[in-house]
């Protein structure tokens, strides 16, 4: 009830006819699930006399959210130890007057000049030993105790000032954690991290097989800080160390905030890099957060609905609940090789697709380009004269639709019976030793995701240690690192009746990135009743045929063997390099009500569709909506007794979509209908309460 009150309160409070709230709305902040559109706004870059105009234009576009502050440290603390937050207070209050709530970004992604000049030890050092300078951003060392202390102090001031402000609904820690550092202090910290993990050098030497190339370490101080050419055991541990350091970086601020803010102000951090970035483990970083959020940029070209959808699903999987798009592309960016604009209508289509995958807020970066600075050419809602750009009206339409349909979407979330396992240890292990330049792990994920999304019409992407029992089918495209404990977790899922499908390169390494002596799939060789006899990087396609038809496989091929009479061969290679000829390419074994299947190669799209049909049929998974014309995406969000389908036309032509039963399109007035006509980039938001 509290949640509903809060959301209703938020919706009413920021509708055009309400007065700004004076008391803190009820309810937990993490449920700010009345759909919101917002913008990144930098009041510190403009005369205060301009703010009212900006906020009025935002309100006219049904924008009810601003994010401020994440690059304002030199304005917040113009001199060491003296803080000026009055301007921020006035900006937040003025925004509230225009029915706009605020998320505050802690300003720790860009330290002020007085700090970098007076304390150069806070500056990061790159892999070549060069220390960063002032004049850009992210020039800090993420391990510097002095920098962490400065971060703590400024966040304490912010939390104390705004932690009970009824118009501040959340906090963003820093901005897109990005660059690690290779300074001497970080190196010492890494060596200590290793010592805490392995306790003895002999344990480290054993797990890293440092007898190889005479690497054997006789002192912790000998261990290098390496992130590209080192021992695979070291490289994997270094990435885990980087993740832990960023976790400490954010907890250093979260601890201070939690002590200062009301429980309903949420805490997040915005994940950059198309959500596919892997400088650190997103699950580690998401752990202390209330809400996952990411920055959804297309860059060059047009949106790929499968890639964008998979990234949304990956982010939703971080907390396994709805998320925010903290930055979205307002037409075009300025950092791609060609900064083309998204087509007219594509920004709106992307916004509704994000909501369909579980987003509850979309915030555009940025409101208006600063008159100078490194991002003058980046897309924005206003032009250099402060009047709207053409895109403003499209975002105004999104805002109006979000505001009108917010209550219908409130408390709903995507529900899936199918999960894809996604794991940073495995991604890193393969990326350290790709063995072929053709193994693009995002494309491998999408090779499995596309047919699953098309046929099941809803897919979760979760870490391998998630609770899997809610899924009828679990697919692990390249689960390269399967420690014994994870092997047992996956086996339990199968023994509980789950259908597990392992993709190529699964189960090759143990927790130390060392070769698993069982061969692949490691601890699951025995339950599978088969294993990988040899893996082959392919220069071109090879024939393969069997249960899923006659097809080709490419990039990677593993020759499998069966070692149990119950293990069946599903697909075999045809004639190719001699080694693969006639060997199993896919095998499966029933275990109780469940099953384990191993696919040791990357099939062509048609065979992958057939394979997924086989997987879904065997798992009893049915599409959430039903038959759809090509190029129409369906997303389902449900809450008890209430189901919303969002249909999106991704074709370059209009399309008529027959509906499984008469439904009402909430975007447009009118009676229920048994079909809906979608224009190019068209969207329908259908209430399905048969
Ligand atoms: C990132 C940053 C923003 C801005 C945008 C530009 O997402 O978070 O500050 O630089 O890129 O696309």
XYZ file of C-alpha atoms and ligand atoms in Angstrom:
702
model
C 0.000 0.000 0.000
C 2.868 2.323 0.936
C 4.393 1.712 -2.469
C 1.167 2.500 -4.285
C 0.686 5.656 -2.189
C 4.205 6.731 -2.961
C 3.829 6.218 -6.645
C 0.415 7.734 -6.816
C 1.777 10.597 -4.754
C 4.653 10.995 -7.166
C 2.383 10.815 -10.171
C -0.134 13.300 -8.787
C 2.521 15.549 -7.310
C 4.230 15.995 -10.620
C 1.177 16.167 -12.804
C 0.539 19.629 -14.240
C -2.111 20.580 -11.720
C -0.573 19.762 -8.361
C 1.506 21.984 -6.054
C 5.082 21.084 -5.151
C 5.282 18.747 -2.220
C 6.615 20.067 1.097
C 6.717 16.785 2.992
C 8.577 13.667 2.021
C 6.249 11.366 0.067
C 5.639 8.004 1.654
C 7.095 4.803 0.385
C 10.414 3.237 -0.602
C 12.311 5.272 -3.168
C 13.447 2.218 -5.119
C 9.834 1.966 -6.292
C 9.713 5.189 -8.220
C 7.867 3.183 -10.780
C 5.546 5.811 -12.140
C 7.106 5.972 -15.616
C 9.387 8.990 -15.782
C 11.198 10.811 -18.536
C 14.092 13.001 -17.506
C 17.201 14.831 -18.618
C 20.759 15.351 -17.476
C 20.751 19.027 -16.468
C 23.828 21.043 -15.464
C 22.543 24.193 -13.706
C 26.107 24.983 -12.608
C 27.000 25.619 -16.261
C 24.345 28.320 -16.752
C 23.304 31.680 -15.256
C 20.704 31.105 -12.552
C 18.456 33.519 -14.473
C 18.176 30.865 -17.183
C 17.024 28.023 -14.908
C 13.304 28.912 -14.843
C 13.171 28.939 -18.651
C 14.836 25.547 -18.812
C 12.557 24.027 -16.214
C 9.443 25.469 -17.856
C 10.490 23.925 -21.180
C 11.117 20.622 -19.398
C 7.708 20.737 -17.763
C 6.103 21.517 -21.105
C 7.722 18.322 -22.419
C 6.232 16.297 -19.523
C 9.756 15.808 -18.168
C 9.421 15.149 -14.427
C 13.007 14.156 -13.590
C 16.421 15.807 -13.685
C 19.792 14.378 -12.767
C 22.223 17.023 -11.549
C 25.619 17.348 -9.924
C 27.726 14.489 -11.230
C 30.297 16.910 -12.744
C 29.866 19.850 -10.370
C 32.645 19.272 -7.797
C 34.480 22.518 -8.569
C 31.158 24.346 -7.994
C 30.257 22.361 -4.899
C 33.713 22.689 -3.256
C 35.391 25.689 -4.924
C 38.166 25.554 -2.332
C 39.327 22.700 -0.174
C 36.933 22.252 2.702
C 34.543 25.064 1.798
C 31.266 23.883 0.303
C 28.607 25.820 -1.580
C 25.369 23.867 -1.929
C 22.919 26.753 -1.828
C 22.777 26.922 -5.630
C 21.935 23.214 -5.764
C 19.228 23.701 -3.154
C 17.712 26.472 -5.238
C 17.908 24.395 -8.440
C 16.179 21.430 -6.773
C 13.467 23.675 -5.289
C 12.897 25.428 -8.602
C 12.664 22.088 -10.378
C 10.098 20.933 -7.839
C 8.070 24.059 -8.538
C 7.844 22.699 -12.081
C 6.850 19.244 -10.809
C 10.307 17.840 -11.483
C 12.047 15.474 -9.063
C 15.820 15.280 -8.769
C 18.458 12.575 -8.726
C 21.786 13.855 -7.421
C 24.969 12.493 -8.948
C 27.902 12.477 -6.538
C 30.599 14.530 -8.316
C 33.416 11.998 -7.965
C 34.047 11.356 -11.673
C 35.814 14.722 -12.103
C 37.866 16.178 -9.206
C 38.449 19.967 -9.010
C 41.713 21.577 -10.164
C 42.790 22.698 -6.690
C 42.776 18.997 -5.668
C 44.651 17.586 -8.637
C 47.239 20.379 -8.382
C 47.780 20.228 -4.628
C 47.586 16.428 -4.379
C 48.953 14.831 -7.582
C 49.013 11.493 -5.747
C 45.265 11.267 -6.363
C 45.842 11.124 -10.142
C 45.614 7.749 -11.884
C 48.559 6.143 -13.666
C 47.961 4.241 -16.885
C 49.489 0.876 -17.862
C 52.441 2.723 -19.423
C 53.233 4.466 -16.159
C 51.979 7.884 -17.297
C 50.150 9.946 -14.700
C 46.955 11.654 -15.875
C 46.607 15.428 -15.775
C 43.713 17.813 -15.203
C 41.516 19.042 -18.071
C 39.470 15.982 -18.808
C 37.601 13.715 -16.400
C 38.157 10.370 -14.650
C 41.767 11.443 -13.941
C 41.657 10.087 -10.395
C 43.101 6.879 -9.004
C 40.253 4.755 -7.723
C 42.368 3.382 -4.890
C 43.880 6.653 -3.631
C 43.094 6.907 0.107
C 43.283 10.692 -0.134
C 40.847 10.752 -3.040
C 38.473 8.384 -1.277
C 38.603 10.671 1.765
C 37.728 13.707 -0.374
C 34.880 11.714 -1.956
C 33.554 10.796 1.462
C 33.617 14.395 2.675
C 31.828 15.879 -0.316
C 29.208 13.132 -0.277
C 28.704 13.662 3.439
C 27.967 17.336 2.767
C 25.525 16.410 0.000
C 23.828 13.727 2.053
C 23.489 15.982 5.073
C 22.005 18.791 2.927
C 19.709 16.812 0.670
C 19.225 13.449 2.364
C 15.776 14.495 3.595
C 14.816 16.765 0.745
C 11.384 15.572 -0.444
C 12.250 16.453 -4.030
C 15.397 14.347 -4.160
C 14.323 10.803 -4.955
C 17.693 9.200 -5.505
C 21.469 9.283 -5.760
C 23.882 8.207 -8.468
C 27.356 7.238 -7.235
C 29.953 8.812 -9.500
C 29.424 8.336 -13.220
C 30.177 5.250 -15.330
C 33.009 3.700 -13.316
C 35.678 3.592 -15.999
C 39.445 3.750 -15.617
C 41.419 1.611 -13.178
C 44.884 2.773 -12.153
C 48.352 1.191 -12.218
C 50.055 3.429 -9.675
C 52.410 1.974 -7.051
C 49.792 2.136 -4.292
C 47.308 0.172 -6.393
C 50.000 -2.407 -7.101
C 50.661 -2.866 -3.383
C 46.929 -3.169 -2.810
C 46.673 -5.871 -5.484
C 49.513 -7.828 -3.901
C 47.798 -7.592 -0.522
C 44.497 -8.646 -2.135
C 46.243 -11.755 -3.469
C 47.828 -12.447 -0.091
C 44.411 -12.224 1.599
C 42.995 -14.627 -0.989
C 45.731 -17.262 -1.234
C 47.219 -16.908 2.281
C 50.474 -18.536 1.095
C 52.656 -18.069 -1.971
C 52.774 -21.816 -2.439
C 48.984 -21.864 -2.859
C 49.187 -19.049 -5.411
C 52.093 -20.682 -7.233
C 50.206 -23.952 -7.369
C 46.916 -22.551 -8.667
C 48.709 -20.340 -11.197
C 51.124 -23.118 -12.215
C 53.932 -20.589 -11.916
C 56.492 -23.315 -12.534
C 55.598 -22.383 -16.087
C 58.208 -20.011 -17.601
C 59.918 -19.966 -14.175
C 57.359 -17.490 -12.852
C 57.410 -18.950 -9.353
C 57.002 -16.112 -6.872
C 59.077 -16.051 -3.714
C 57.734 -12.733 -2.477
C 54.356 -11.024 -2.867
C 56.088 -7.838 -4.006
C 57.302 -9.648 -7.136
C 53.780 -10.031 -8.501
C 53.108 -7.521 -11.338
C 49.994 -5.444 -11.888
C 49.046 -6.720 -15.337
C 45.877 -6.721 -17.385
C 46.727 -8.072 -20.807
C 49.754 -10.385 -21.226
C 50.082 -12.069 -17.861
C 49.414 -15.519 -16.430
C 45.690 -16.337 -16.940
C 45.345 -16.897 -13.206
C 46.791 -13.473 -12.508
C 44.699 -11.775 -15.189
C 41.451 -13.205 -13.858
C 42.362 -12.259 -10.309
C 43.268 -8.745 -11.457
C 39.765 -8.238 -12.914
C 38.228 -9.544 -9.711
C 40.477 -7.104 -7.825
C 39.332 -4.227 -10.069
C 35.699 -5.155 -9.348
C 36.393 -5.218 -5.609
C 38.132 -1.839 -5.777
C 35.168 -0.242 -7.560
C 32.880 -1.889 -5.005
C 34.943 -0.277 -2.245
C 34.878 3.025 -4.161
C 31.081 3.035 -4.222
C 30.642 1.688 -0.695
C 32.915 4.489 0.522
C 30.122 6.846 -0.578
C 27.111 4.599 0.011
C 28.036 4.120 3.664
C 28.048 7.881 4.174
C 24.816 8.386 2.266
C 22.929 5.594 3.988
C 23.647 7.323 7.298
C 22.227 10.603 6.003
C 19.334 9.907 3.661
C 15.753 8.781 4.046
C 15.223 5.103 3.217
C 13.083 5.909 0.203
C 15.842 7.822 -1.582
C 17.357 5.145 -3.795
C 21.040 4.680 -4.597
C 22.309 3.590 -7.987
C 25.267 4.071 -10.287
C 24.971 4.424 -14.053
C 26.676 1.627 -15.961
C 28.146 2.728 -19.265
C 29.550 1.024 -22.349
C 26.367 -0.415 -23.861
C 25.986 -2.420 -20.608
C 28.362 -4.932 -22.241
C 31.400 -3.244 -20.708
C 33.469 -5.646 -18.696
C 36.166 -3.644 -16.915
C 34.500 -4.897 -13.717
C 31.846 -7.377 -12.622
C 28.450 -5.633 -12.830
C 26.898 -8.110 -10.359
C 29.533 -7.178 -7.764
C 28.885 -3.472 -8.249
C 25.084 -3.856 -8.253
C 25.042 -5.687 -4.934
C 24.828 -2.656 -2.562
C 22.578 -0.643 -4.907
C 18.809 -0.220 -4.627
C 18.364 0.114 -8.356
C 20.354 -0.873 -11.441
C 20.741 1.771 -14.141
C 22.638 2.070 -17.386
C 23.440 4.442 -20.203
C 21.799 3.218 -23.402
C 23.627 4.620 -26.423
C 23.470 3.326 -29.991
C 26.413 5.364 -31.285
C 26.738 4.915 -35.054
C 23.866 3.402 -37.078
C 20.359 2.503 -35.965
C 19.244 0.620 -32.897
C 19.601 -3.174 -33.032
C 16.516 -4.258 -31.070
C 18.064 -7.610 -30.121
C 21.294 -6.078 -28.840
C 19.484 -3.258 -27.062
C 16.908 -5.672 -25.672
C 19.595 -8.082 -24.468
C 21.432 -5.220 -22.751
C 18.213 -4.145 -21.024
C 17.655 -7.756 -19.936
C 21.258 -7.980 -18.696
C 20.812 -4.843 -16.597
C 17.430 -6.037 -15.299
C 19.221 -9.209 -14.274
C 21.661 -7.306 -12.043
C 19.015 -6.860 -9.341
C 16.477 -9.139 -11.031
C 13.923 -6.330 -10.997
C 13.026 -3.208 -12.991
C 15.788 -0.694 -13.688
C 16.358 2.805 -15.062
C 17.926 4.040 -18.266
C 19.923 6.844 -16.655
C 21.210 8.157 -19.963
C 19.589 7.729 -23.365
C 20.625 9.065 -26.753
C 18.812 12.293 -27.761
C 19.143 11.641 -31.471
C 22.897 11.345 -31.840
C 26.157 11.222 -29.910
C 29.539 12.847 -30.584
C 31.943 9.957 -29.949
C 31.132 7.475 -32.746
C 33.039 7.218 -36.055
C 29.918 8.615 -37.757
C 27.488 10.349 -35.412
C 24.355 9.807 -37.474
C 20.976 10.600 -35.922
C 18.401 8.012 -35.002
C 15.480 8.229 -37.416
C 12.423 10.277 -36.546
C 10.343 8.064 -34.241
C 13.249 5.783 -33.314
C 13.960 7.559 -29.998
C 10.308 7.037 -28.990
C 10.373 3.434 -30.136
C 13.544 2.825 -28.102
C 11.907 4.396 -25.047
C 8.907 2.064 -25.209
C 11.160 -0.923 -25.895
C 13.162 -0.026 -22.781
C 9.933 0.075 -20.764
C 8.932 -3.251 -22.280
C 12.193 -4.784 -21.013
C 11.625 -3.386 -17.521
C 12.791 0.241 -17.506
C 10.770 2.594 -15.285
C 12.568 5.815 -16.211
C 14.403 7.142 -19.272
C 16.704 10.132 -18.803
C 18.169 11.820 -21.901
C 21.770 12.993 -22.015
C 21.728 15.957 -22.203
C 19.248 18.806 -21.883
C 21.470 21.416 -23.577
C 25.072 21.343 -24.790
C 27.470 23.432 -22.715
C 28.715 26.333 -24.831
C 32.235 24.952 -24.565
C 33.766 21.697 -23.393
C 34.416 18.352 -25.052
C 30.803 17.559 -26.035
C 29.541 20.538 -28.057
C 28.359 18.335 -30.945
C 26.492 15.795 -28.816
C 22.719 15.506 -29.320
C 20.595 17.560 -26.921
C 16.999 18.712 -26.533
C 17.842 22.405 -26.909
C 20.031 24.240 -29.382
C 22.843 26.665 -28.657
C 20.305 29.523 -28.359
C 18.359 27.693 -25.671
C 15.294 26.954 -27.806
C 14.103 23.416 -28.610
C 15.746 21.223 -31.217
C 13.461 19.186 -33.524
C 13.782 16.124 -31.261
C 12.140 18.041 -28.377
C 8.643 17.271 -29.683
C 9.343 13.529 -29.900
C 10.527 13.483 -26.305
C 7.509 15.591 -25.366
C 5.295 12.853 -26.853
C 7.161 10.186 -24.879
C 6.761 12.219 -21.701
C 3.050 12.680 -22.247
C 2.555 8.975 -22.950
C 4.655 7.907 -19.966
C 2.768 10.248 -17.699
C -0.625 9.092 -18.955
C 0.157 5.384 -18.883
C 2.327 5.397 -15.750
C -0.357 3.952 -13.471
C -1.090 1.166 -15.969
C 2.571 0.122 -15.973
C 3.126 0.705 -12.253
C 4.278 -2.430 -10.401
C 4.482 -4.487 -13.587
C 7.650 -6.246 -14.649
C 8.736 -8.738 -17.327
C 8.352 -12.390 -16.322
C 10.324 -15.082 -18.136
C 10.444 -18.884 -18.067
C 13.771 -18.847 -19.896
C 17.148 -17.575 -18.654
C 20.491 -17.074 -20.328
C 23.468 -17.326 -17.957
C 25.962 -14.482 -18.201
C 29.216 -14.543 -16.261
C 32.197 -12.165 -16.054
C 34.750 -14.789 -15.039
C 33.893 -16.721 -18.210
C 33.916 -13.632 -20.424
C 37.285 -12.576 -19.054
C 38.811 -16.079 -19.302
C 37.834 -16.338 -22.981
C 38.875 -12.764 -23.767
C 42.317 -13.364 -22.234
C 42.800 -16.330 -24.594
C 40.277 -16.015 -27.437
C 42.194 -18.571 -29.541
C 40.475 -17.050 -32.565
C 39.920 -13.413 -33.455
C 36.459 -14.470 -34.677
C 35.039 -15.310 -31.228
C 32.940 -12.210 -30.400
C 31.225 -13.039 -27.113
C 28.493 -10.441 -27.577
C 27.625 -12.003 -30.924
C 27.727 -15.473 -29.344
C 25.272 -14.280 -26.690
C 23.051 -12.769 -29.381
C 23.205 -15.970 -31.492
C 21.396 -17.684 -28.599
C 19.364 -14.652 -27.469
C 17.714 -13.873 -30.851
C 15.901 -17.204 -31.381
C 15.041 -17.465 -27.679
C 13.615 -13.919 -27.696
C 11.707 -14.542 -30.936
C 10.212 -17.853 -29.834
C 9.729 -17.466 -26.074
C 9.172 -13.684 -26.410
C 10.664 -13.059 -22.977
C 14.171 -13.897 -21.734
C 15.978 -13.144 -18.492
C 19.764 -12.784 -18.422
C 21.106 -13.729 -14.995
C 24.360 -14.703 -13.296
C 25.001 -18.460 -13.067
C 24.641 -18.486 -9.266
C 21.110 -17.039 -9.431
C 18.142 -19.034 -8.151
C 17.342 -20.970 -11.337
C 14.410 -23.082 -10.164
C 11.887 -20.534 -11.502
C 13.083 -21.209 -15.047
C 11.977 -24.107 -17.231
C 14.989 -23.611 -19.512
C 18.471 -22.261 -18.734
C 20.964 -21.654 -21.550
C 24.664 -20.942 -20.933
C 26.261 -19.842 -24.247
C 29.924 -19.882 -23.135
C 30.186 -20.726 -19.475
C 33.939 -21.166 -19.641
C 34.649 -21.098 -15.892
C 32.660 -23.698 -13.932
C 34.106 -24.184 -10.438
C 32.899 -27.272 -8.578
C 30.431 -25.242 -6.496
C 28.794 -23.818 -9.608
C 28.745 -27.267 -11.166
C 26.792 -28.540 -8.165
C 24.396 -25.574 -8.375
C 23.674 -26.291 -12.039
C 23.298 -30.009 -11.405
C 20.781 -29.301 -8.621
C 18.759 -27.220 -11.083
C 18.676 -30.182 -13.489
C 17.830 -32.647 -10.741
C 14.908 -30.345 -9.810
C 13.600 -30.816 -13.324
C 15.368 -27.977 -15.114
C 16.580 -28.126 -18.719
C 20.190 -26.910 -18.940
C 21.852 -26.193 -22.295
C 25.599 -25.513 -22.316
C 27.155 -23.788 -25.317
C 30.694 -24.037 -26.707
C 33.748 -23.511 -24.498
C 31.744 -24.356 -21.378
C 33.492 -25.852 -18.368
C 37.067 -25.487 -19.597
C 38.512 -23.668 -16.593
C 38.340 -23.858 -12.815
C 37.989 -20.937 -10.373
C 41.684 -20.073 -10.832
C 41.395 -19.949 -14.626
C 43.359 -23.199 -14.743
C 42.407 -26.015 -17.139
C 39.836 -28.356 -15.626
C 41.321 -31.839 -15.624
C 37.927 -33.414 -16.346
C 38.066 -31.746 -19.786
C 34.864 -29.895 -20.774
C 32.300 -29.319 -19.357
C 34.385 -29.747 -16.192
C 32.359 -30.900 -13.178
C 29.389 -31.631 -15.486
C 31.189 -34.235 -17.612
C 29.850 -37.115 -15.517
C 26.214 -35.918 -15.333
C 26.286 -35.124 -19.088
C 27.705 -38.554 -19.844
C 29.971 -37.041 -22.421
C 32.773 -34.544 -22.904
C 34.750 -32.468 -25.376
C 37.528 -34.504 -26.983
C 39.029 -31.530 -28.833
C 38.183 -27.930 -29.736
C 38.918 -26.347 -33.103
C 38.985 -22.708 -34.194
C 37.423 -22.612 -37.659
C 38.428 -20.404 -40.551
C 35.153 -21.121 -42.316
C 31.860 -23.039 -42.044
C 31.701 -26.825 -41.644
C 28.690 -29.069 -42.365
C 26.645 -30.380 -39.474
C 23.364 -32.305 -39.410
C 20.955 -34.189 -37.192
C 17.916 -33.428 -35.035
C 18.054 -29.736 -35.795
C 18.366 -30.218 -39.536
C 21.183 -29.957 -42.076
C 23.198 -26.856 -41.397
C 26.602 -25.303 -41.071
C 28.650 -24.433 -38.030
C 31.367 -21.813 -37.911
C 33.972 -20.006 -35.804
C 34.317 -22.713 -33.134
C 33.765 -26.477 -33.221
C 34.234 -29.016 -30.465
C 34.350 -32.726 -31.230
C 32.292 -34.359 -28.477
C 32.116 -37.939 -27.230
C 29.401 -39.790 -25.351
C 30.414 -41.900 -22.379
C 27.025 -43.093 -21.142
C 24.410 -45.169 -22.989
C 21.721 -42.693 -21.948
C 23.511 -39.819 -23.637
C 22.103 -39.174 -27.112
C 23.783 -37.534 -30.076
C 21.650 -34.729 -31.529
C 23.960 -33.367 -34.219
C 27.095 -34.630 -35.975
C 29.713 -32.846 -38.110
C 29.984 -33.684 -41.753
C 33.232 -33.913 -43.696
C 35.656 -31.093 -42.879
C 39.119 -31.212 -41.317
C 39.115 -34.979 -40.759
C 39.144 -34.589 -36.976
C 35.541 -33.403 -36.828
C 34.161 -35.720 -39.528
C 31.254 -37.750 -38.107
C 31.927 -36.588 -34.538
C 29.100 -35.448 -32.253
C 28.502 -31.674 -32.255
C 25.577 -31.735 -29.782
C 24.626 -34.326 -27.186
C 21.936 -34.559 -24.524
C 21.042 -36.641 -21.516
C 17.870 -36.881 -19.445
C 18.471 -36.738 -15.698
C 15.264 -37.445 -13.806
C 12.750 -34.802 -14.932
C 15.566 -32.584 -16.123
C 18.229 -32.754 -18.806
C 21.688 -31.508 -19.737
C 22.463 -30.666 -23.347
C 25.864 -29.644 -24.700
C 26.168 -27.788 -28.014
C 29.836 -27.615 -28.939
C 29.651 -25.257 -31.872
C 28.026 -22.100 -33.264
C 25.250 -23.066 -35.653
C 23.858 -21.009 -38.514
C 20.713 -19.014 -37.714
C 18.295 -21.531 -39.184
C 19.729 -24.413 -37.200
C 19.813 -22.255 -34.046
C 16.106 -21.561 -34.566
C 15.480 -25.291 -34.862
C 17.644 -25.970 -31.816
C 15.708 -23.405 -29.768
C 12.384 -24.860 -30.935
C 13.648 -28.220 -29.646
C 14.791 -26.672 -26.343
C 11.502 -24.830 -25.731
C 9.334 -27.773 -26.723
C 11.270 -30.052 -24.409
C 10.937 -27.533 -21.575
C 7.225 -26.796 -22.007
C 7.917 -23.101 -22.623
C 5.293 -21.277 -24.711
C 5.495 -17.775 -26.263
C 4.062 -15.121 -23.952
C 2.015 -13.515 -26.746
C 1.773 -15.753 -29.785
C 2.387 -15.458 -33.533
C 3.694 -12.092 -34.728
C 4.601 -10.684 -38.138
C 8.346 -10.509 -38.838
C 10.008 -7.452 -37.359
C 7.438 -6.875 -34.629
C 8.759 -7.142 -31.078
C 6.482 -7.923 -28.167
C 7.293 -7.185 -24.543
C 5.129 -8.291 -21.626
C 4.948 -6.653 -18.228
C 2.663 -8.123 -15.601
C 1.506 -7.634 -12.060
C -1.078 -9.862 -10.410
C -4.298 -9.585 -12.404
C -2.892 -7.107 -14.893
C -0.944 -7.737 -18.086
C 0.382 -5.152 -20.506
C 1.864 -6.051 -23.888
C 3.995 -3.526 -25.726
C 4.256 -4.119 -29.465
C 6.973 -2.361 -31.465
C 7.282 -2.249 -35.229
C 10.948 -2.581 -36.159
C 10.205 -2.869 -39.899
C 10.765 -0.114 -42.442
C 7.097 -0.449 -43.452
C 3.779 -0.333 -41.565
C 2.416 -3.663 -40.333
C -0.930 -5.044 -39.199
C -0.717 -7.292 -36.151
C -3.505 -9.778 -35.412
C -4.051 -10.070 -31.644
C -4.688 -13.314 -29.718
C -7.901 -11.743 -28.378
C -9.470 -8.269 -28.501
C -7.273 -5.822 -26.623
C -7.374 -2.094 -25.902
C -4.453 0.029 -27.104
C -3.908 2.374 -24.152
C -1.862 4.774 -26.254
C -4.827 5.623 -28.397
C -8.450 6.068 -27.356
C -10.902 3.645 -28.879
C -12.529 0.280 -28.309
C -10.785 -3.071 -27.979
C -9.756 -4.552 -31.282
C -8.598 -7.921 -32.610
C -5.776 -6.253 -34.575
C -3.550 -3.251 -34.440
C -1.904 -1.346 -37.269
C 1.624 -0.166 -36.484
C 3.325 2.517 -38.592
C 7.104 2.531 -39.037
C 8.625 2.776 -35.527
C 5.043 2.316 -34.314
C 4.211 1.306 -30.748
C 1.085 -0.172 -29.183
C 0.555 -0.542 -25.432
C -2.101 -3.219 -25.052
C -4.063 -4.018 -21.936
C -4.655 -7.746 -21.896
C -7.044 -8.726 -19.204
C -9.083 -11.369 -20.976
C 28.562 9.025 -21.020
C 28.674 9.977 -19.824
C 28.015 11.314 -20.058
C 28.263 11.824 -21.459
C 27.746 10.765 -22.446
C 27.881 11.243 -23.881
O 27.433 8.224 -20.896
O 28.067 9.412 -18.683
O 28.603 12.230 -19.122
O 29.650 12.014 -21.636
O 28.525 9.600 -22.290
O 27.361 10.254 -24.750
